[in-house]
Amino acid sequence: GQQLNQSPQSMFIQEGEDVSMNCTSSSIFNTWLWYKQDPGEGPVLLIALYKAGELTSNGRLTAQFGITRKDSFLNISASIPSDVGIYFCAGQGGSEKLVFGKGTKLTVNP
Amino acid sequence: NAGVTQTPKFQVLKTGQSMTLQCAQDMNHNSMYWYRQDPGMGLRLIYYSASEGTTDKGEVPNGYNVSRLNKREFSLRLESAAPSQTSVYFCASSEGLVPFKNIQYFGAGTRLSVL
């Protein structure tokens, strides 16, 4: 089956810093999704990507669908305290179901 | 806009007890899912229902059963709870399984402790 590797597992940054995280897969994907989970809540969709090379922004967040179709990146610019949470990537290829990475836990120090 | 509603929000069980977690969506979605979330393990798929009338096993189905009661509702049952089933359970729904329809929307979760 499909497998995702999400890194880093956790990040501790200062408010105002930029953040970068990524996911890689063992097989080719045709969908990459990025979710954020606030403490005590369910994941919420941030960005959806469906085309290799696609670069999409949502406010201070930017995500890219890698050219090889085996990876995706999420960048957060000028982090603020409310960016705290767990960020999940999710990918899907062929006739497989959506699979989720293990998450990147982000802590922002004011 | 309720989206995906899960009940209960919290539950404590004793080993061997049974219970059913309820999930309902109001987005007219065809597909529904149950996940469990454990520290450092991400979201692991327990069961899913591609459409009304069908259910399939996910990555970690042992110890669980599901029922797709109708298009709106998808329940998860623990017949004989074990401490290893202590977790946070999330229900999700999507229009379908294919690209552009596969965005999953999640409920707020059920926090289950089995003593």
PDB file of C-alpha atoms in Angstrom:
ATOM      1  CA  GLY A   1       0.000   0.000   0.000  1.00  0.00           C
ATOM      2  CA  GLN A   2       0.874   3.642  -0.169  1.00  0.00           C
ATOM      3  CA  GLN A   3       3.079   5.111   2.550  1.00  0.00           C
ATOM      4  CA  LEU A   4       3.782   8.695   3.522  1.00  0.00           C
ATOM      5  CA  ASN A   5       6.765  10.089   5.377  1.00  0.00           C
ATOM      6  CA  GLN A   6       6.116  13.472   6.949  1.00  0.00           C
ATOM      7  CA  SER A   7       8.918  15.556   8.428  1.00  0.00           C
ATOM      8  CA  PRO A   8       9.846  16.990  10.755  1.00  0.00           C
ATOM      9  CA  GLN A   9       7.875  15.298  13.539  1.00  0.00           C
ATOM     10  CA  SER A  10       7.936  18.477  15.606  1.00  0.00           C
ATOM     11  CA  MET A  11       9.136  22.054  15.375  1.00  0.00           C
ATOM     12  CA  PHE A  12       9.742  24.713  18.008  1.00  0.00           C
ATOM     13  CA  ILE A  13      10.014  28.212  16.541  1.00  0.00           C
ATOM     14  CA  GLN A  14       9.870  31.840  17.539  1.00  0.00           C
ATOM     15  CA  GLU A  15       6.965  34.026  16.509  1.00  0.00           C
ATOM     16  CA  GLY A  16       7.740  35.707  13.195  1.00  0.00           C
ATOM     17  CA  GLU A  17       9.867  32.875  11.814  1.00  0.00           C
ATOM     18  CA  ASP A  18       9.055  31.023   8.606  1.00  0.00           C
ATOM     19  CA  VAL A  19       8.230  27.302   8.734  1.00  0.00           C
ATOM     20  CA  SER A  20       8.702  24.557   6.188  1.00  0.00           C
ATOM     21  CA  MET A  21       7.528  20.951   6.332  1.00  0.00           C
ATOM     22  CA  ASN A  22       7.230  18.205   3.744  1.00  0.00           C
ATOM     23  CA  CYS A  23       5.820  14.820   2.860  1.00  0.00           C
ATOM     24  CA  THR A  24       7.238  12.158   0.603  1.00  0.00           C
ATOM     25  CA  SER A  25       5.583   9.040  -0.721  1.00  0.00           C
ATOM     26  CA  SER A  26       6.795   5.690  -1.978  1.00  0.00           C
ATOM     27  CA  SER A  27       4.517   5.919  -5.008  1.00  0.00           C
ATOM     28  CA  ILE A  28       3.077   8.506  -7.382  1.00  0.00           C
ATOM     29  CA  PHE A  29       0.139  10.545  -6.069  1.00  0.00           C
ATOM     30  CA  ASN A  30      -2.514  12.542  -7.926  1.00  0.00           C
ATOM     31  CA  THR A  31      -3.802  14.375  -4.861  1.00  0.00           C
ATOM     32  CA  TRP A  32      -2.050  16.142  -1.998  1.00  0.00           C
ATOM     33  CA  LEU A  33      -4.013  17.708   0.842  1.00  0.00           C
ATOM     34  CA  TRP A  34      -2.759  19.672   3.832  1.00  0.00           C
ATOM     35  CA  TYR A  35      -4.745  19.798   7.077  1.00  0.00           C
ATOM     36  CA  LYS A  36      -4.299  21.576  10.409  1.00  0.00           C
ATOM     37  CA  GLN A  37      -5.528  20.196  13.714  1.00  0.00           C
ATOM     38  CA  ASP A  38      -5.977  22.625  16.596  1.00  0.00           C
ATOM     39  CA  PRO A  39      -5.696  21.150  20.108  1.00  0.00           C
ATOM     40  CA  GLY A  40      -8.873  19.271  21.011  1.00  0.00           C
ATOM     41  CA  GLU A  41     -10.392  19.599  17.542  1.00  0.00           C
ATOM     42  CA  GLY A  42     -10.624  17.611  14.322  1.00  0.00           C
ATOM     43  CA  PRO A  43      -8.373  18.310  11.314  1.00  0.00           C
ATOM     44  CA  VAL A  44      -9.424  21.128   9.010  1.00  0.00           C
ATOM     45  CA  LEU A  45      -8.417  21.392   5.358  1.00  0.00           C
ATOM     46  CA  LEU A  46      -5.899  24.142   4.535  1.00  0.00           C
ATOM     47  CA  ILE A  47      -4.923  23.519   0.911  1.00  0.00           C
ATOM     48  CA  ALA A  48      -5.776  20.986  -1.808  1.00  0.00           C
ATOM     49  CA  LEU A  49      -3.403  20.209  -4.717  1.00  0.00           C
ATOM     50  CA  TYR A  50      -4.310  18.144  -7.779  1.00  0.00           C
ATOM     51  CA  LYS A  51      -1.638  18.910 -10.400  1.00  0.00           C
ATOM     52  CA  ALA A  52       2.103  18.232 -10.451  1.00  0.00           C
ATOM     53  CA  GLY A  53       4.018  21.480 -10.005  1.00  0.00           C
ATOM     54  CA  GLU A  54       0.956  23.290  -8.656  1.00  0.00           C
ATOM     55  CA  LEU A  55       1.727  26.041  -6.139  1.00  0.00           C
ATOM     56  CA  THR A  56      -1.220  27.267  -4.061  1.00  0.00           C
ATOM     57  CA  SER A  57      -1.451  29.869  -1.315  1.00  0.00           C
ATOM     58  CA  ASN A  58      -3.929  30.401   1.486  1.00  0.00           C
ATOM     59  CA  GLY A  59      -2.977  33.583   3.326  1.00  0.00           C
ATOM     60  CA  ARG A  60       0.463  33.043   4.883  1.00  0.00           C
ATOM     61  CA  LEU A  61       0.417  29.379   3.860  1.00  0.00           C
ATOM     62  CA  THR A  62       1.831  28.085   0.596  1.00  0.00           C
ATOM     63  CA  ALA A  63       1.860  24.470  -0.551  1.00  0.00           C
ATOM     64  CA  GLN A  64       3.356  22.808  -3.595  1.00  0.00           C
ATOM     65  CA  PHE A  65       2.692  19.546  -5.435  1.00  0.00           C
ATOM     66  CA  GLY A  66       6.133  18.200  -6.281  1.00  0.00           C
ATOM     67  CA  ILE A  67       7.109  17.710  -9.916  1.00  0.00           C
ATOM     68  CA  THR A  68       7.943  14.043  -9.315  1.00  0.00           C
ATOM     69  CA  ARG A  69       4.405  13.589  -7.866  1.00  0.00           C
ATOM     70  CA  LYS A  70       6.002  11.863  -4.897  1.00  0.00           C
ATOM     71  CA  ASP A  71       6.283  14.829  -2.565  1.00  0.00           C
ATOM     72  CA  SER A  72       4.623  17.983  -1.315  1.00  0.00           C
ATOM     73  CA  PHE A  73       5.727  20.954   0.769  1.00  0.00           C
ATOM     74  CA  LEU A  74       3.945  23.361   3.102  1.00  0.00           C
ATOM     75  CA  ASN A  75       5.442  26.698   4.058  1.00  0.00           C
ATOM     76  CA  ILE A  76       4.130  29.121   6.674  1.00  0.00           C
ATOM     77  CA  SER A  77       5.488  32.637   6.578  1.00  0.00           C
ATOM     78  CA  ALA A  78       5.819  35.008   9.555  1.00  0.00           C
ATOM     79  CA  SER A  79       4.404  32.547  12.102  1.00  0.00           C
ATOM     80  CA  ILE A  80       2.020  33.721  14.819  1.00  0.00           C
ATOM     81  CA  PRO A  81       0.920  32.011  18.069  1.00  0.00           C
ATOM     82  CA  SER A  82      -2.346  30.738  16.554  1.00  0.00           C
ATOM     83  CA  ASP A  83      -0.334  28.659  14.045  1.00  0.00           C
ATOM     84  CA  VAL A  84       0.231  26.193  16.895  1.00  0.00           C
ATOM     85  CA  GLY A  85      -1.162  22.740  16.154  1.00  0.00           C
ATOM     86  CA  ILE A  86      -0.510  19.556  14.230  1.00  0.00           C
ATOM     87  CA  TYR A  87      -0.191  19.752  10.458  1.00  0.00           C
ATOM     88  CA  PHE A  88      -1.042  16.664   8.425  1.00  0.00           C
ATOM     89  CA  CYS A  89      -0.374  15.905   4.815  1.00  0.00           C
ATOM     90  CA  ALA A  90      -2.607  13.445   2.984  1.00  0.00           C
ATOM     91  CA  GLY A  91      -2.115  11.905  -0.420  1.00  0.00           C
ATOM     92  CA  GLN A  92      -3.897   9.663  -2.846  1.00  0.00           C
ATOM     93  CA  GLY A  93      -2.768   7.821  -5.952  1.00  0.00           C
ATOM     94  CA  GLY A  94      -4.541   5.690  -8.504  1.00  0.00           C
ATOM     95  CA  SER A  95      -7.461   3.763  -7.101  1.00  0.00           C
ATOM     96  CA  GLU A  96      -6.117   3.858  -3.551  1.00  0.00           C
ATOM     97  CA  LYS A  97      -7.726   5.656  -0.643  1.00  0.00           C
ATOM     98  CA  LEU A  98      -6.444   8.874   0.872  1.00  0.00           C
ATOM     99  CA  VAL A  99      -3.588   8.181   3.311  1.00  0.00           C
ATOM    100  CA  PHE A 100      -2.363  10.524   6.030  1.00  0.00           C
ATOM    101  CA  GLY A 101       1.123  11.355   7.256  1.00  0.00           C
ATOM    102  CA  LYS A 102       1.875  11.139  10.988  1.00  0.00           C
ATOM    103  CA  GLY A 103       1.832  14.883  11.402  1.00  0.00           C
ATOM    104  CA  THR A 104       4.174  17.754  12.249  1.00  0.00           C
ATOM    105  CA  LYS A 105       3.558  19.289  15.670  1.00  0.00           C
ATOM    106  CA  LEU A 106       4.266  23.036  15.586  1.00  0.00           C
ATOM    107  CA  THR A 107       4.961  25.086  18.698  1.00  0.00           C
ATOM    108  CA  VAL A 108       5.325  28.860  18.373  1.00  0.00           C
ATOM    109  CA  ASN A 109       6.982  30.785  21.188  1.00  0.00           C
ATOM    110  CA  PRO A 110       5.739  34.379  21.514  1.00  0.00           C
TER     111      PRO A 110
ATOM    112  CA  ASN B   1     -23.681  24.394   9.221  1.00  0.00           C
ATOM    113  CA  ALA B   2     -23.131  21.398  11.478  1.00  0.00           C
ATOM    114  CA  GLY B   3     -20.911  19.445   9.019  1.00  0.00           C
ATOM    115  CA  VAL B   4     -19.860  16.223  10.752  1.00  0.00           C
ATOM    116  CA  THR B   5     -21.288  15.632  14.233  1.00  0.00           C
ATOM    117  CA  GLN B   6     -19.905  13.006  16.591  1.00  0.00           C
ATOM    118  CA  THR B   7     -21.403  11.798  19.849  1.00  0.00           C
ATOM    119  CA  PRO B   8     -20.401  11.418  22.586  1.00  0.00           C
ATOM    120  CA  LYS B   9     -17.465  13.817  22.970  1.00  0.00           C
ATOM    121  CA  PHE B  10     -15.996  11.908  25.923  1.00  0.00           C
ATOM    122  CA  GLN B  11     -16.475   8.386  27.216  1.00  0.00           C
ATOM    123  CA  VAL B  12     -14.904   6.199  29.888  1.00  0.00           C
ATOM    124  CA  LEU B  13     -15.425   2.442  29.699  1.00  0.00           C
ATOM    125  CA  LYS B  14     -14.345  -0.534  31.732  1.00  0.00           C
ATOM    126  CA  THR B  15     -12.575  -3.387  29.983  1.00  0.00           C
ATOM    127  CA  GLY B  16     -15.131  -5.682  28.367  1.00  0.00           C
ATOM    128  CA  GLN B  17     -17.910  -3.104  28.095  1.00  0.00           C
ATOM    129  CA  SER B  18     -19.447  -2.306  24.735  1.00  0.00           C
ATOM    130  CA  MET B  19     -20.412   0.994  23.194  1.00  0.00           C
ATOM    131  CA  THR B  20     -21.325   2.631  19.907  1.00  0.00           C
ATOM    132  CA  LEU B  21     -19.855   5.885  18.632  1.00  0.00           C
ATOM    133  CA  GLN B  22     -22.275   7.851  16.504  1.00  0.00           C
ATOM    134  CA  CYS B  23     -21.498   9.998  13.482  1.00  0.00           C
ATOM    135  CA  ALA B  24     -23.792  12.013  11.235  1.00  0.00           C
ATOM    136  CA  GLN B  25     -23.062  14.371   8.328  1.00  0.00           C
ATOM    137  CA  ASP B  26     -25.361  16.911   6.724  1.00  0.00           C
ATOM    138  CA  MET B  27     -23.359  17.561   3.521  1.00  0.00           C
ATOM    139  CA  ASN B  28     -25.029  14.832   1.434  1.00  0.00           C
ATOM    140  CA  HIS B  29     -21.680  13.063   1.150  1.00  0.00           C
ATOM    141  CA  ASN B  30     -21.440   9.556  -0.230  1.00  0.00           C
ATOM    142  CA  SER B  31     -18.338   8.365   1.636  1.00  0.00           C
ATOM    143  CA  MET B  32     -17.696   8.182   5.366  1.00  0.00           C
ATOM    144  CA  TYR B  33     -14.726   7.097   7.479  1.00  0.00           C
ATOM    145  CA  TRP B  34     -13.671   6.216  11.008  1.00  0.00           C
ATOM    146  CA  TYR B  35     -10.115   6.944  12.207  1.00  0.00           C
ATOM    147  CA  ARG B  36      -8.307   6.611  15.478  1.00  0.00           C
ATOM    148  CA  GLN B  37      -5.549   9.009  16.546  1.00  0.00           C
ATOM    149  CA  ASP B  38      -2.846   7.990  18.970  1.00  0.00           C
ATOM    150  CA  PRO B  39       0.213  10.069  19.942  1.00  0.00           C
ATOM    151  CA  GLY B  40       2.894   9.871  17.266  1.00  0.00           C
ATOM    152  CA  MET B  41       0.786   7.576  15.073  1.00  0.00           C
ATOM    153  CA  GLY B  42      -1.171  10.101  13.066  1.00  0.00           C
ATOM    154  CA  LEU B  43      -4.611   9.138  11.771  1.00  0.00           C
ATOM    155  CA  ARG B  44      -5.171   5.446  11.182  1.00  0.00           C
ATOM    156  CA  LEU B  45      -8.191   4.305   9.181  1.00  0.00           C
ATOM    157  CA  ILE B  46     -10.386   1.772  10.980  1.00  0.00           C
ATOM    158  CA  TYR B  47     -13.267   1.316   8.523  1.00  0.00           C
ATOM    159  CA  TYR B  48     -14.793   3.275   5.694  1.00  0.00           C
ATOM    160  CA  SER B  49     -17.971   3.299   3.668  1.00  0.00           C
ATOM    161  CA  ALA B  50     -17.528   4.302   0.031  1.00  0.00           C
ATOM    162  CA  SER B  51     -21.274   4.684  -0.421  1.00  0.00           C
ATOM    163  CA  GLU B  52     -24.517   3.865   1.333  1.00  0.00           C
ATOM    164  CA  GLY B  53     -24.817   0.109   1.744  1.00  0.00           C
ATOM    165  CA  THR B  54     -21.089  -0.677   1.604  1.00  0.00           C
ATOM    166  CA  THR B  55     -18.397  -0.907   4.260  1.00  0.00           C
ATOM    167  CA  ASP B  56     -14.740  -1.941   4.037  1.00  0.00           C
ATOM    168  CA  LYS B  57     -11.874  -2.529   6.419  1.00  0.00           C
ATOM    169  CA  GLY B  58      -9.116  -0.002   6.790  1.00  0.00           C
ATOM    170  CA  GLU B  59      -5.681  -0.299   8.326  1.00  0.00           C
ATOM    171  CA  VAL B  60      -6.706  -1.238  11.907  1.00  0.00           C
ATOM    172  CA  PRO B  61     -10.180  -2.898  11.894  1.00  0.00           C
ATOM    173  CA  ASN B  62      -9.670  -5.559  14.588  1.00  0.00           C
ATOM    174  CA  GLY B  63     -11.967  -5.114  17.589  1.00  0.00           C
ATOM    175  CA  TYR B  64     -14.395  -2.828  15.762  1.00  0.00           C
ATOM    176  CA  ASN B  65     -17.571  -3.105  13.718  1.00  0.00           C
ATOM    177  CA  VAL B  66     -19.377  -0.470  11.703  1.00  0.00           C
ATOM    178  CA  SER B  67     -22.841   0.189  10.345  1.00  0.00           C
ATOM    179  CA  ARG B  68     -23.779   2.595   7.556  1.00  0.00           C
ATOM    180  CA  LEU B  69     -27.287   3.191   8.813  1.00  0.00           C
ATOM    181  CA  ASN B  70     -28.257   5.495   5.941  1.00  0.00           C
ATOM    182  CA  LYS B  71     -26.511   8.096   3.790  1.00  0.00           C
ATOM    183  CA  ARG B  72     -26.124  10.476   6.744  1.00  0.00           C
ATOM    184  CA  GLU B  73     -25.052   8.149   9.551  1.00  0.00           C
ATOM    185  CA  PHE B  74     -22.073   5.861  10.111  1.00  0.00           C
ATOM    186  CA  SER B  75     -21.589   4.252  13.520  1.00  0.00           C
ATOM    187  CA  LEU B  76     -18.581   2.509  15.077  1.00  0.00           C
ATOM    188  CA  ARG B  77     -19.102  -0.234  17.652  1.00  0.00           C
ATOM    189  CA  LEU B  78     -16.693  -1.659  20.188  1.00  0.00           C
ATOM    190  CA  GLU B  79     -18.133  -5.004  21.256  1.00  0.00           C
ATOM    191  CA  SER B  80     -15.699  -5.706  24.105  1.00  0.00           C
ATOM    192  CA  ALA B  81     -13.523  -2.713  24.860  1.00  0.00           C
ATOM    193  CA  ALA B  82      -9.834  -3.196  25.656  1.00  0.00           C
ATOM    194  CA  PRO B  83      -7.311  -0.715  27.112  1.00  0.00           C
ATOM    195  CA  SER B  84      -5.521  -0.723  23.738  1.00  0.00           C
ATOM    196  CA  GLN B  85      -8.612   0.970  22.305  1.00  0.00           C
ATOM    197  CA  THR B  86      -8.051   4.059  24.421  1.00  0.00           C
ATOM    198  CA  SER B  87      -7.730   6.746  21.765  1.00  0.00           C
ATOM    199  CA  VAL B  88      -9.336   9.717  20.095  1.00  0.00           C
ATOM    200  CA  TYR B  89     -11.773   8.640  17.390  1.00  0.00           C
ATOM    201  CA  PHE B  90     -12.601  10.816  14.405  1.00  0.00           C
ATOM    202  CA  CYS B  91     -15.367  10.439  11.883  1.00  0.00           C
ATOM    203  CA  ALA B  92     -14.982  12.053   8.461  1.00  0.00           C
ATOM    204  CA  SER B  93     -16.961  12.312   5.247  1.00  0.00           C
ATOM    205  CA  SER B  94     -16.267  13.170   1.599  1.00  0.00           C
ATOM    206  CA  GLU B  95     -18.238  13.451  -1.636  1.00  0.00           C
ATOM    207  CA  GLY B  96     -16.521  10.331  -2.908  1.00  0.00           C
ATOM    208  CA  LEU B  97     -13.199   8.550  -3.223  1.00  0.00           C
ATOM    209  CA  VAL B  98     -11.849  10.027  -6.478  1.00  0.00           C
ATOM    210  CA  PRO B  99      -9.754  13.201  -6.945  1.00  0.00           C
ATOM    211  CA  PHE B 100     -11.671  16.478  -6.558  1.00  0.00           C
ATOM    212  CA  LYS B 101     -14.280  14.607  -4.515  1.00  0.00           C
ATOM    213  CA  ASN B 102     -11.925  13.126  -1.938  1.00  0.00           C
ATOM    214  CA  ILE B 103     -11.548  16.052   0.454  1.00  0.00           C
ATOM    215  CA  GLN B 104     -12.454  14.699   3.877  1.00  0.00           C
ATOM    216  CA  TYR B 105     -14.270  16.786   6.471  1.00  0.00           C
ATOM    217  CA  PHE B 106     -13.792  15.777  10.087  1.00  0.00           C
ATOM    218  CA  GLY B 107     -15.871  15.821  13.222  1.00  0.00           C
ATOM    219  CA  ALA B 108     -14.549  17.144  16.531  1.00  0.00           C
ATOM    220  CA  GLY B 109     -13.691  13.662  17.832  1.00  0.00           C
ATOM    221  CA  THR B 110     -14.644  11.301  20.646  1.00  0.00           C
ATOM    222  CA  ARG B 111     -12.130  10.879  23.436  1.00  0.00           C
ATOM    223  CA  LEU B 112     -12.383   7.327  24.745  1.00  0.00           C
ATOM    224  CA  SER B 113     -10.645   5.863  27.770  1.00  0.00           C
ATOM    225  CA  VAL B 114     -10.824   2.151  28.547  1.00  0.00           C
ATOM    226  CA  LEU B 115      -9.810   1.267  32.084  1.00  0.00           C
TER     227      LEU B 115
END
